[in-house]
Amino acid sequence: MSDSPRPLKHARLPDLWGPDEVPHTPEAWSSHRRPQLLELFRDHVYGRTPEGGGVANIRRISRDAAALDGLAERTEWTVTLTGPLGTRHVSLLLYVPREATASDPAPVFVGLNFNGNHSVSADAAIALSQAPMPEIAERGTDERRWPLSMILERGYAIATMHYCELEADLPGHASGGVRGLFHGEAELERPDSRSWGAIGAWAWGLSRILDVLETMPTVDAAAAIAHGHSRLGKAALWAAAQDQRFAAVVSNESGCAGASLFRHSAGETIAMITDAFPHWFAGGFRQFATDVDQLPVDQHLLLAAIAPRPVHVASATLDFHADPRGEYLSTLHASPIFSLFGGSGTLLTQLHVPGTDVLPCVVANLHEPAVGRRVGGRLSYHLRFGEHDVIADDWSHFLDFADENVLA
Ligand code: GTR
């Protein structure tokens, strides 16, 4: 990030509070504005998640009572997902600290992986992903992104699933994935403006993992932290916004349609993302590519919709595509809602600059985050040196954030 402030493309962000007069109280937020915002995100960005599906069955397919040099129990499960039009089988990989018991269950990080459960660890016992992929990743390719021992040593369980088992990440593949549990081929080929996209499907999958974890005695599903990197960070935010059972969320470099503001003039735009990934969104989202001002939400409102549950946003200095400054600004603008609930966000002082359209914190350029330091409270942020990635440094912030906000 440069030292000089960058303007928002359009100075005015949609208000935290709606156009109709509502008292600024936690109750008004929870009963009125939050549900209203979720409807707007459903209608215009991610699409509407249908009701009526769920987990029909779980079957354990493997167990290692002393995985990771005795640190954890590792199990794999075949989860049968169901909807009005059929079933799909997906694989869940779960590590639980060995000391966890039914009377002292472990909090859990719940996140999807990019390349198959077998990519998060080189352990040859882990089943290869069954997702329809042109190439199967090597075992352990993503170990660097999943510092399992470090997470387990801190007392957290980890549950993960290959996102392409929920839906392959290509246009035209919805019917083979979980969206095909709800809609026939014809409906999926001609989606209406509010129909859900793949991000919605992956978010739905995160909630189904939580359904499974609720049945596991040594896992504390009430202390589940949704997390994800990049497109999977978008899915984690959308899952946590909709499903209040998630106790917290960590977004790593989720960028456009994740933590970053659409109206900040940097990084990926709605035009770019809907060109490259038309299948991710509600059918009607693309219309905002040419006029972002018409979009009735921006992403600070998605962060706010998760409040008062803790949210951590992580960026990297060289990840220009995900727009680190746009992600930080988003946390600043969501902060007042976290304060409303008695917590704190990244915005420490609220300035009012009368007679200007430009947002106060941009004018003042306050609280530029130092690299490598986590700032904020229940809504927090860190900026790491380097490229688009998730590494052990990021995880050490996630773990500190979880210790302070989920366990405390
Ligand atoms: C990019 C995409 C981003 C982000 C990223 C990722 O190509 O433009 O929005 O999701 O992929 O998932 O790594």
Tab-separated table of C-alpha atoms and ligand atoms in Angstrom:
chain	number	residue	atom	x	y	z
A	1	MET	CA	0.000	0.000	0.000
A	2	SER	CA	1.289	3.461	-0.805
A	3	ASP	CA	1.396	6.180	1.826
A	4	SER	CA	-1.083	8.482	0.148
A	5	PRO	CA	-4.788	7.828	0.567
A	6	ARG	CA	-6.639	6.433	-2.445
A	7	PRO	CA	-10.136	7.708	-3.047
A	8	LEU	CA	-13.147	5.513	-3.225
A	9	LYS	CA	-14.298	5.218	-6.801
A	10	HIS	CA	-17.663	6.516	-5.688
A	11	ALA	CA	-17.405	8.507	-2.533
A	12	ARG	CA	-20.600	7.299	-0.943
A	13	LEU	CA	-20.882	3.807	0.369
A	14	PRO	CA	-24.336	2.436	1.120
A	15	ASP	CA	-25.208	3.334	4.684
A	16	LEU	CA	-24.832	0.981	7.581
A	17	TRP	CA	-28.371	1.979	8.391
A	18	GLY	CA	-31.110	1.765	5.798
A	19	PRO	CA	-33.070	4.572	4.217
A	20	ASP	CA	-35.994	4.179	6.616
A	21	GLU	CA	-35.524	5.644	10.057
A	22	VAL	CA	-34.509	3.047	12.593
A	23	PRO	CA	-33.089	3.677	16.024
A	24	HIS	CA	-29.401	2.829	16.184
A	25	THR	CA	-29.643	0.014	18.704
A	26	PRO	CA	-28.337	-3.566	18.689
A	27	GLU	CA	-31.933	-4.810	18.628
A	28	ALA	CA	-32.809	-2.698	15.593
A	29	TRP	CA	-29.696	-3.940	13.854
A	30	SER	CA	-30.446	-7.605	14.546
A	31	SER	CA	-34.155	-7.577	13.918
A	32	HIS	CA	-34.358	-5.061	11.101
A	33	ARG	CA	-31.243	-3.943	9.259
A	34	ARG	CA	-29.257	-7.201	9.301
A	35	PRO	CA	-32.092	-9.281	7.775
A	36	GLN	CA	-32.695	-6.517	5.243
A	37	LEU	CA	-29.017	-6.568	4.229
A	38	LEU	CA	-28.959	-10.332	3.887
A	39	GLU	CA	-31.910	-10.071	1.511
A	40	LEU	CA	-30.007	-7.502	-0.564
A	41	PHE	CA	-26.915	-9.712	-0.733
A	42	ARG	CA	-29.140	-12.649	-1.739
A	43	ASP	CA	-30.976	-10.701	-4.401
A	44	HIS	CA	-28.014	-8.900	-5.935
A	45	VAL	CA	-24.686	-10.610	-5.195
A	46	TYR	CA	-24.649	-14.270	-4.191
A	47	GLY	CA	-28.206	-15.402	-4.953
A	48	ARG	CA	-30.754	-17.134	-2.775
A	49	THR	CA	-29.834	-20.355	-1.019
A	50	PRO	CA	-32.799	-22.740	-1.250
A	51	GLU	CA	-34.315	-24.374	1.807
A	52	GLY	CA	-34.868	-28.033	2.229
A	53	GLY	CA	-31.559	-29.852	1.864
A	54	GLY	CA	-29.183	-31.231	4.439
A	55	VAL	CA	-26.999	-34.076	5.630
A	56	ALA	CA	-28.687	-37.456	5.165
A	57	ASN	CA	-25.909	-39.664	6.483
A	58	ILE	CA	-22.304	-39.739	7.650
A	59	ARG	CA	-20.014	-42.746	7.536
A	60	ARG	CA	-16.516	-42.931	8.931
A	61	ILE	CA	-14.095	-44.317	6.383
A	62	SER	CA	-10.790	-44.044	8.211
A	63	ARG	CA	-9.297	-43.290	11.614
A	64	ASP	CA	-5.811	-42.699	12.924
A	65	ALA	CA	-5.891	-42.254	16.695
A	66	ALA	CA	-2.374	-40.814	16.774
A	67	ALA	CA	-1.924	-38.706	13.644
A	68	LEU	CA	0.631	-35.891	13.349
A	69	ASP	CA	3.098	-37.654	15.658
A	70	GLY	CA	0.413	-38.341	18.214
A	71	LEU	CA	-0.959	-34.805	18.334
A	72	ALA	CA	-4.397	-35.530	16.925
A	73	GLU	CA	-7.030	-38.044	16.009
A	74	ARG	CA	-7.541	-37.961	12.245
A	75	THR	CA	-10.785	-39.236	10.781
A	76	GLU	CA	-12.315	-39.162	7.302
A	77	TRP	CA	-16.026	-39.257	6.670
A	78	THR	CA	-18.234	-39.774	3.681
A	79	VAL	CA	-21.041	-37.287	4.048
A	80	THR	CA	-24.240	-37.822	2.089
A	81	LEU	CA	-25.846	-34.532	1.190
A	82	THR	CA	-29.442	-34.478	0.175
A	83	GLY	CA	-31.895	-32.170	-1.559
A	84	PRO	CA	-35.236	-32.487	-3.317
A	85	LEU	CA	-33.589	-33.932	-6.446
A	86	GLY	CA	-31.212	-36.503	-4.999
A	87	THR	CA	-27.988	-37.018	-3.069
A	88	ARG	CA	-24.266	-36.287	-3.417
A	89	HIS	CA	-21.338	-37.825	-1.532
A	90	VAL	CA	-18.506	-35.618	-0.281
A	91	SER	CA	-15.494	-36.313	1.945
A	92	LEU	CA	-14.750	-34.587	5.210
A	93	LEU	CA	-11.295	-34.670	6.797
A	94	LEU	CA	-11.203	-33.966	10.513
A	95	TYR	CA	-8.306	-33.538	12.938
A	96	VAL	CA	-9.136	-33.254	16.638
A	97	PRO	CA	-6.515	-32.616	19.345
A	98	ARG	CA	-5.989	-35.865	21.240
A	99	GLU	CA	-6.670	-34.243	24.591
A	100	ALA	CA	-10.184	-33.154	23.514
A	101	THR	CA	-12.998	-34.967	25.324
A	102	ALA	CA	-16.771	-34.783	25.386
A	103	SER	CA	-16.561	-32.697	28.554
A	104	ASP	CA	-13.788	-30.511	27.118
A	105	PRO	CA	-14.387	-30.416	23.356
A	106	ALA	CA	-12.076	-28.544	20.980
A	107	PRO	CA	-12.992	-25.330	19.134
A	108	VAL	CA	-12.731	-25.896	15.427
A	109	PHE	CA	-11.595	-24.160	12.232
A	110	VAL	CA	-13.937	-25.062	9.368
A	111	GLY	CA	-12.686	-24.340	5.863
A	112	LEU	CA	-12.724	-25.654	2.328
A	113	ASN	CA	-9.534	-26.584	0.499
A	114	PHE	CA	-8.587	-25.946	-3.129
A	115	ASN	CA	-6.966	-29.210	-4.189
A	116	GLY	CA	-8.427	-32.106	-2.237
A	117	ASN	CA	-8.179	-33.336	1.344
A	118	HIS	CA	-5.076	-35.262	0.313
A	119	SER	CA	-3.363	-31.949	-0.546
A	120	VAL	CA	-3.446	-30.555	3.015
A	121	SER	CA	-1.185	-33.342	4.326
A	122	ALA	CA	1.187	-35.783	2.669
A	123	ASP	CA	-0.215	-38.589	4.870
A	124	ALA	CA	-0.695	-41.427	2.358
A	125	ALA	CA	-3.693	-42.757	4.283
A	126	ILE	CA	-5.883	-39.804	3.290
A	127	ALA	CA	-8.227	-40.700	0.430
A	128	LEU	CA	-7.657	-38.934	-2.889
A	129	SER	CA	-10.288	-36.399	-3.849
A	130	GLN	CA	-13.165	-37.733	-5.918
A	131	ALA	CA	-13.962	-34.335	-7.444
A	132	PRO	CA	-14.193	-34.142	-11.226
A	133	MET	CA	-10.830	-32.424	-11.828
A	134	PRO	CA	-8.735	-32.514	-14.992
A	135	GLU	CA	-5.669	-33.252	-12.832
A	136	ILE	CA	-5.337	-34.669	-9.348
A	137	ALA	CA	-3.009	-32.653	-7.126
A	138	GLU	CA	0.008	-34.307	-5.548
A	139	ARG	CA	-0.354	-35.411	-1.949
A	140	GLY	CA	0.634	-32.649	0.456
A	141	THR	CA	0.901	-29.878	-2.197
A	142	ASP	CA	-0.892	-27.401	0.043
A	143	GLU	CA	0.725	-28.392	3.352
A	144	ARG	CA	2.289	-24.948	3.590
A	145	ARG	CA	-1.203	-23.409	3.658
A	146	TRP	CA	-2.383	-25.846	6.327
A	147	PRO	CA	0.108	-25.822	9.233
A	148	LEU	CA	-1.832	-28.614	10.902
A	149	SER	CA	0.525	-29.291	13.824
A	150	MET	CA	0.702	-25.605	14.729
A	151	ILE	CA	-3.109	-25.356	14.789
A	152	LEU	CA	-3.593	-28.618	16.700
A	153	GLU	CA	-0.920	-27.661	19.245
A	154	ARG	CA	-2.905	-24.540	20.014
A	155	GLY	CA	-5.884	-26.750	20.894
A	156	TYR	CA	-8.029	-26.275	17.776
A	157	ALA	CA	-9.610	-29.003	15.674
A	158	ILE	CA	-9.668	-28.647	11.872
A	159	ALA	CA	-12.397	-29.765	9.511
A	160	THR	CA	-11.916	-29.466	5.761
A	161	MET	CA	-13.462	-30.554	2.477
A	162	HIS	CA	-12.453	-30.151	-1.161
A	163	TYR	CA	-14.552	-27.326	-2.577
A	164	CYS	CA	-14.820	-29.013	-5.986
A	165	GLU	CA	-16.560	-31.994	-4.375
A	166	LEU	CA	-19.358	-29.536	-3.542
A	167	GLU	CA	-19.301	-28.025	-7.014
A	168	ALA	CA	-16.634	-28.064	-9.712
A	169	ASP	CA	-15.312	-24.551	-10.259
A	170	LEU	CA	-16.226	-24.085	-13.910
A	171	PRO	CA	-19.218	-22.517	-15.626
A	172	GLY	CA	-21.810	-25.105	-16.594
A	173	HIS	CA	-20.918	-27.619	-13.875
A	174	ALA	CA	-23.616	-26.761	-11.356
A	175	SER	CA	-25.827	-29.759	-11.997
A	176	GLY	CA	-23.137	-32.251	-10.943
A	177	GLY	CA	-22.627	-30.412	-7.653
A	178	VAL	CA	-24.866	-29.500	-4.776
A	179	ARG	CA	-26.876	-26.964	-6.764
A	180	GLY	CA	-28.050	-29.952	-8.772
A	181	LEU	CA	-29.734	-31.238	-5.608
A	182	PHE	CA	-32.210	-28.392	-5.887
A	183	HIS	CA	-32.554	-27.476	-9.555
A	184	GLY	CA	-32.912	-29.370	-12.808
A	185	GLU	CA	-30.557	-28.888	-15.741
A	186	ALA	CA	-32.888	-26.474	-17.588
A	187	GLU	CA	-33.270	-24.226	-14.560
A	188	LEU	CA	-29.504	-24.151	-14.019
A	189	GLU	CA	-28.856	-23.289	-17.642
A	190	ARG	CA	-31.259	-20.359	-17.518
A	191	PRO	CA	-30.790	-18.928	-14.025
A	192	ASP	CA	-32.957	-16.031	-12.962
A	193	SER	CA	-31.415	-12.878	-11.572
A	194	ARG	CA	-31.619	-14.074	-7.966
A	195	SER	CA	-30.589	-17.699	-8.358
A	196	TRP	CA	-27.586	-18.751	-6.282
A	197	GLY	CA	-24.115	-19.208	-7.673
A	198	ALA	CA	-21.167	-21.413	-6.781
A	199	ILE	CA	-20.075	-19.194	-3.873
A	200	GLY	CA	-23.518	-19.827	-2.386
A	201	ALA	CA	-23.085	-23.556	-2.975
A	202	TRP	CA	-19.685	-23.632	-1.263
A	203	ALA	CA	-21.082	-21.588	1.633
A	204	TRP	CA	-23.944	-24.081	1.894
A	205	GLY	CA	-21.320	-26.835	2.107
A	206	LEU	CA	-19.622	-25.072	5.030
A	207	SER	CA	-22.922	-25.093	6.897
A	208	ARG	CA	-23.345	-28.803	6.182
A	209	ILE	CA	-19.881	-29.440	7.654
A	210	LEU	CA	-21.137	-27.662	10.743
A	211	ASP	CA	-24.194	-29.960	10.808
A	212	VAL	CA	-21.791	-32.899	10.899
A	213	LEU	CA	-19.562	-31.356	13.570
A	214	GLU	CA	-22.607	-30.861	15.788
A	215	THR	CA	-22.770	-34.650	16.068
A	216	MET	CA	-19.113	-35.036	17.126
A	217	PRO	CA	-18.760	-35.121	20.909
A	218	THR	CA	-15.100	-34.040	21.054
A	219	VAL	CA	-15.663	-31.010	18.820
A	220	ASP	CA	-17.191	-27.808	20.154
A	221	ALA	CA	-19.414	-26.862	17.214
A	222	ALA	CA	-20.551	-23.781	19.127
A	223	ALA	CA	-16.967	-22.520	18.758
A	224	ALA	CA	-16.656	-23.061	14.994
A	225	ILE	CA	-14.622	-20.530	13.028
A	226	ALA	CA	-15.346	-20.431	9.294
A	227	HIS	CA	-12.214	-19.593	7.336
A	228	GLY	CA	-11.016	-19.499	3.775
A	229	HIS	CA	-8.459	-18.101	1.382
A	230	SER	CA	-9.417	-16.027	-1.634
A	231	ARG	CA	-12.557	-17.393	-3.363
A	232	LEU	CA	-12.955	-19.707	-0.389
A	233	GLY	CA	-12.724	-16.658	1.894
A	234	LYS	CA	-15.655	-15.175	-0.016
A	235	ALA	CA	-17.561	-18.406	0.654
A	236	ALA	CA	-16.578	-18.348	4.354
A	237	LEU	CA	-17.861	-14.777	4.800
A	238	TRP	CA	-21.120	-15.557	3.025
A	239	ALA	CA	-21.568	-18.749	5.073
A	240	ALA	CA	-20.988	-16.936	8.373
A	241	ALA	CA	-23.230	-14.027	7.390
A	242	GLN	CA	-26.140	-16.378	6.753
A	243	ASP	CA	-25.539	-19.085	9.334
A	244	GLN	CA	-25.351	-17.652	12.814
A	245	ARG	CA	-24.113	-20.931	14.247
A	246	PHE	CA	-20.628	-19.947	13.072
A	247	ALA	CA	-19.018	-18.329	16.090
A	248	ALA	CA	-16.522	-16.322	14.031
A	249	VAL	CA	-14.976	-15.988	10.596
A	250	VAL	CA	-11.503	-15.479	9.157
A	251	SER	CA	-11.207	-14.109	5.632
A	252	ASN	CA	-7.788	-14.429	4.026
A	253	GLU	CA	-7.278	-12.197	0.983
A	254	SER	CA	-10.859	-12.725	-0.130
A	255	GLY	CA	-10.792	-9.543	-2.226
A	256	CYS	CA	-13.576	-8.634	-4.653
A	257	ALA	CA	-16.943	-9.983	-3.449
A	258	GLY	CA	-15.131	-10.963	-0.261
A	259	ALA	CA	-13.867	-8.452	2.284
A	260	SER	CA	-12.885	-5.708	-0.175
A	261	LEU	CA	-15.064	-2.739	-1.100
A	262	PHE	CA	-16.461	-2.794	-4.636
A	263	ARG	CA	-16.338	1.000	-4.615
A	264	HIS	CA	-12.626	1.268	-3.862
A	265	SER	CA	-10.838	1.956	-7.134
A	266	ALA	CA	-8.205	-0.768	-7.051
A	267	GLY	CA	-7.853	-4.466	-7.729
A	268	GLU	CA	-10.431	-6.758	-9.242
A	269	THR	CA	-13.709	-5.164	-10.340
A	270	ILE	CA	-17.226	-6.535	-10.760
A	271	ALA	CA	-16.656	-6.537	-14.539
A	272	MET	CA	-13.471	-8.603	-14.204
A	273	ILE	CA	-14.843	-11.091	-11.723
A	274	THR	CA	-18.132	-11.694	-13.521
A	275	ASP	CA	-16.284	-12.130	-16.841
A	276	ALA	CA	-13.880	-14.670	-15.380
A	277	PHE	CA	-16.257	-16.416	-12.980
A	278	PRO	CA	-19.864	-15.919	-14.124
A	279	HIS	CA	-20.911	-19.075	-12.271
A	280	TRP	CA	-19.981	-17.713	-8.819
A	281	PHE	CA	-22.810	-15.214	-8.445
A	282	ALA	CA	-26.512	-14.494	-8.624
A	283	GLY	CA	-27.648	-14.192	-12.229
A	284	GLY	CA	-28.254	-10.451	-11.837
A	285	PHE	CA	-24.944	-9.439	-10.241
A	286	ARG	CA	-23.277	-8.736	-13.569
A	287	GLN	CA	-25.530	-5.756	-14.270
A	288	PHE	CA	-23.561	-3.762	-11.667
A	289	ALA	CA	-20.331	-4.136	-13.662
A	290	THR	CA	-21.045	-0.943	-15.553
A	291	ASP	CA	-22.550	1.007	-12.661
A	292	VAL	CA	-21.415	-0.035	-9.205
A	293	ASP	CA	-23.369	2.863	-7.710
A	294	GLN	CA	-26.599	1.014	-8.444
A	295	LEU	CA	-25.547	-1.902	-6.211
A	296	PRO	CA	-27.433	-1.334	-2.961
A	297	VAL	CA	-24.735	-2.970	-0.819
A	298	ASP	CA	-20.983	-2.971	-0.441
A	299	GLN	CA	-18.801	-5.402	1.424
A	300	HIS	CA	-18.474	-3.501	4.709
A	301	LEU	CA	-22.140	-4.421	5.082
A	302	LEU	CA	-21.322	-8.102	4.709
A	303	LEU	CA	-18.763	-7.833	7.532
A	304	ALA	CA	-21.303	-5.903	9.589
A	305	ALA	CA	-23.955	-8.575	8.968
A	306	ILE	CA	-21.711	-11.015	10.843
A	307	ALA	CA	-21.497	-8.758	13.935
A	308	PRO	CA	-21.390	-9.139	16.851
A	309	ARG	CA	-19.614	-12.392	16.022
A	310	PRO	CA	-15.872	-11.794	15.590
A	311	VAL	CA	-14.425	-11.270	12.122
A	312	HIS	CA	-10.764	-11.223	11.112
A	313	VAL	CA	-9.675	-9.923	7.707
A	314	ALA	CA	-6.177	-10.676	6.400
A	315	SER	CA	-4.405	-9.060	3.426
A	316	ALA	CA	-0.945	-9.177	1.864
A	317	THR	CA	1.057	-6.178	0.630
A	318	LEU	CA	1.599	-7.507	-2.907
A	319	ASP	CA	-1.875	-8.935	-3.385
A	320	PHE	CA	-3.028	-5.994	-5.514
A	321	HIS	CA	-5.761	-8.047	-7.186
A	322	ALA	CA	-7.500	-8.535	-3.813
A	323	ASP	CA	-6.982	-4.836	-2.951
A	324	PRO	CA	-5.522	-4.767	0.580
A	325	ARG	CA	-6.539	-1.163	1.129
A	326	GLY	CA	-10.110	-1.881	0.011
A	327	GLU	CA	-10.199	-4.748	2.511
A	328	TYR	CA	-8.921	-2.523	5.291
A	329	LEU	CA	-11.371	0.275	4.463
A	330	SER	CA	-14.145	-2.248	4.568
A	331	THR	CA	-13.231	-3.119	8.164
A	332	LEU	CA	-13.116	0.578	9.072
A	333	HIS	CA	-16.596	1.119	7.700
A	334	ALA	CA	-18.035	-1.970	9.386
A	335	SER	CA	-16.515	-1.021	12.737
A	336	PRO	CA	-19.422	1.090	14.058
A	337	ILE	CA	-21.665	-1.981	14.119
A	338	PHE	CA	-19.139	-3.931	16.177
A	339	SER	CA	-18.962	-0.939	18.548
A	340	LEU	CA	-22.744	-0.894	18.741
A	341	PHE	CA	-22.523	-4.321	20.335
A	342	GLY	CA	-19.859	-3.186	22.797
A	343	GLY	CA	-16.889	-4.584	20.900
A	344	SER	CA	-14.375	-2.724	18.838
A	345	GLY	CA	-13.351	-2.772	15.230
A	346	THR	CA	-10.413	-1.253	13.407
A	347	LEU	CA	-11.817	2.292	13.430
A	348	LEU	CA	-10.811	3.811	16.719
A	349	THR	CA	-11.997	7.395	16.275
A	350	GLN	CA	-14.951	8.423	14.263
A	351	LEU	CA	-14.454	11.659	12.403
A	352	HIS	CA	-17.126	13.689	10.776
A	353	VAL	CA	-16.075	15.882	7.898
A	354	PRO	CA	-19.049	18.108	7.122
A	355	GLY	CA	-19.680	19.160	3.560
A	356	THR	CA	-17.655	16.439	1.904
A	357	ASP	CA	-18.674	13.348	0.075
A	358	VAL	CA	-15.428	11.615	0.777
A	359	LEU	CA	-15.541	9.192	3.629
A	360	PRO	CA	-13.999	10.515	6.818
A	361	CYS	CA	-11.403	7.849	7.320
A	362	VAL	CA	-10.165	8.281	3.763
A	363	VAL	CA	-9.784	12.026	4.226
A	364	ALA	CA	-7.944	11.562	7.460
A	365	ASN	CA	-6.107	8.430	6.372
A	366	LEU	CA	-6.136	7.395	9.980
A	367	HIS	CA	-4.959	4.129	11.407
A	368	GLU	CA	-2.974	2.903	8.453
A	369	PRO	CA	-2.219	-0.618	9.624
A	370	ALA	CA	1.392	-1.518	10.281
A	371	VAL	CA	2.581	-4.562	8.378
A	372	GLY	CA	2.688	-7.721	10.455
A	373	ARG	CA	0.545	-6.466	13.312
A	374	ARG	CA	-3.066	-7.373	14.026
A	375	VAL	CA	-5.190	-4.279	14.661
A	376	GLY	CA	-8.733	-3.982	15.983
A	377	GLY	CA	-10.762	-6.064	18.371
A	378	ARG	CA	-13.776	-8.226	17.561
A	379	LEU	CA	-13.346	-6.988	14.022
A	380	SER	CA	-9.647	-7.132	13.297
A	381	TYR	CA	-7.222	-6.907	10.416
A	382	HIS	CA	-3.663	-7.803	9.553
A	383	LEU	CA	-1.467	-7.045	6.582
A	384	ARG	CA	1.405	-9.376	5.782
A	385	PHE	CA	4.372	-8.706	3.507
A	386	GLY	CA	4.163	-10.754	0.331
A	387	GLU	CA	1.965	-12.277	-2.304
A	388	HIS	CA	-1.497	-13.804	-2.544
A	389	ASP	CA	-1.240	-16.841	-0.288
A	390	VAL	CA	-1.991	-18.131	3.189
A	391	ILE	CA	1.015	-19.102	5.267
A	392	ALA	CA	1.939	-19.941	8.844
A	393	ASP	CA	2.426	-16.226	9.641
A	394	ASP	CA	-1.215	-15.632	8.753
A	395	TRP	CA	-2.288	-18.604	10.827
A	396	SER	CA	-0.491	-17.268	13.893
A	397	HIS	CA	-2.722	-14.168	13.635
A	398	PHE	CA	-5.829	-16.309	13.082
A	399	LEU	CA	-5.015	-18.334	16.183
A	400	ASP	CA	-4.385	-15.253	18.342
A	401	PHE	CA	-7.629	-13.741	17.042
A	402	ALA	CA	-9.518	-16.930	17.910
A	403	ASP	CA	-7.915	-17.215	21.366
A	404	GLU	CA	-8.905	-13.639	22.187
A	405	ASN	CA	-12.349	-13.536	20.654
A	406	VAL	CA	-13.785	-17.022	20.478
A	407	LEU	CA	-12.302	-18.705	23.534
A	408	ALA	CA	-12.227	-15.719	25.894
B	1	GTR	C1	-8.717	-15.001	-8.755
B	1	GTR	C2	-10.025	-14.278	-8.612
B	1	GTR	C3	-10.126	-13.750	-7.217
B	1	GTR	C4	-9.779	-14.811	-6.181
B	1	GTR	C5	-8.662	-15.728	-6.616
B	1	GTR	C6	-8.490	-17.026	-5.824
B	1	GTR	O1	-8.442	-15.407	-10.024
B	1	GTR	O2	-10.049	-13.238	-9.555
B	1	GTR	O3	-11.404	-13.181	-7.003
B	1	GTR	O4	-10.877	-15.499	-5.801
B	1	GTR	O5	-8.788	-16.111	-7.920
B	1	GTR	O6	-9.439	-17.662	-5.419
B	1	GTR	O7	-7.322	-17.406	-5.666
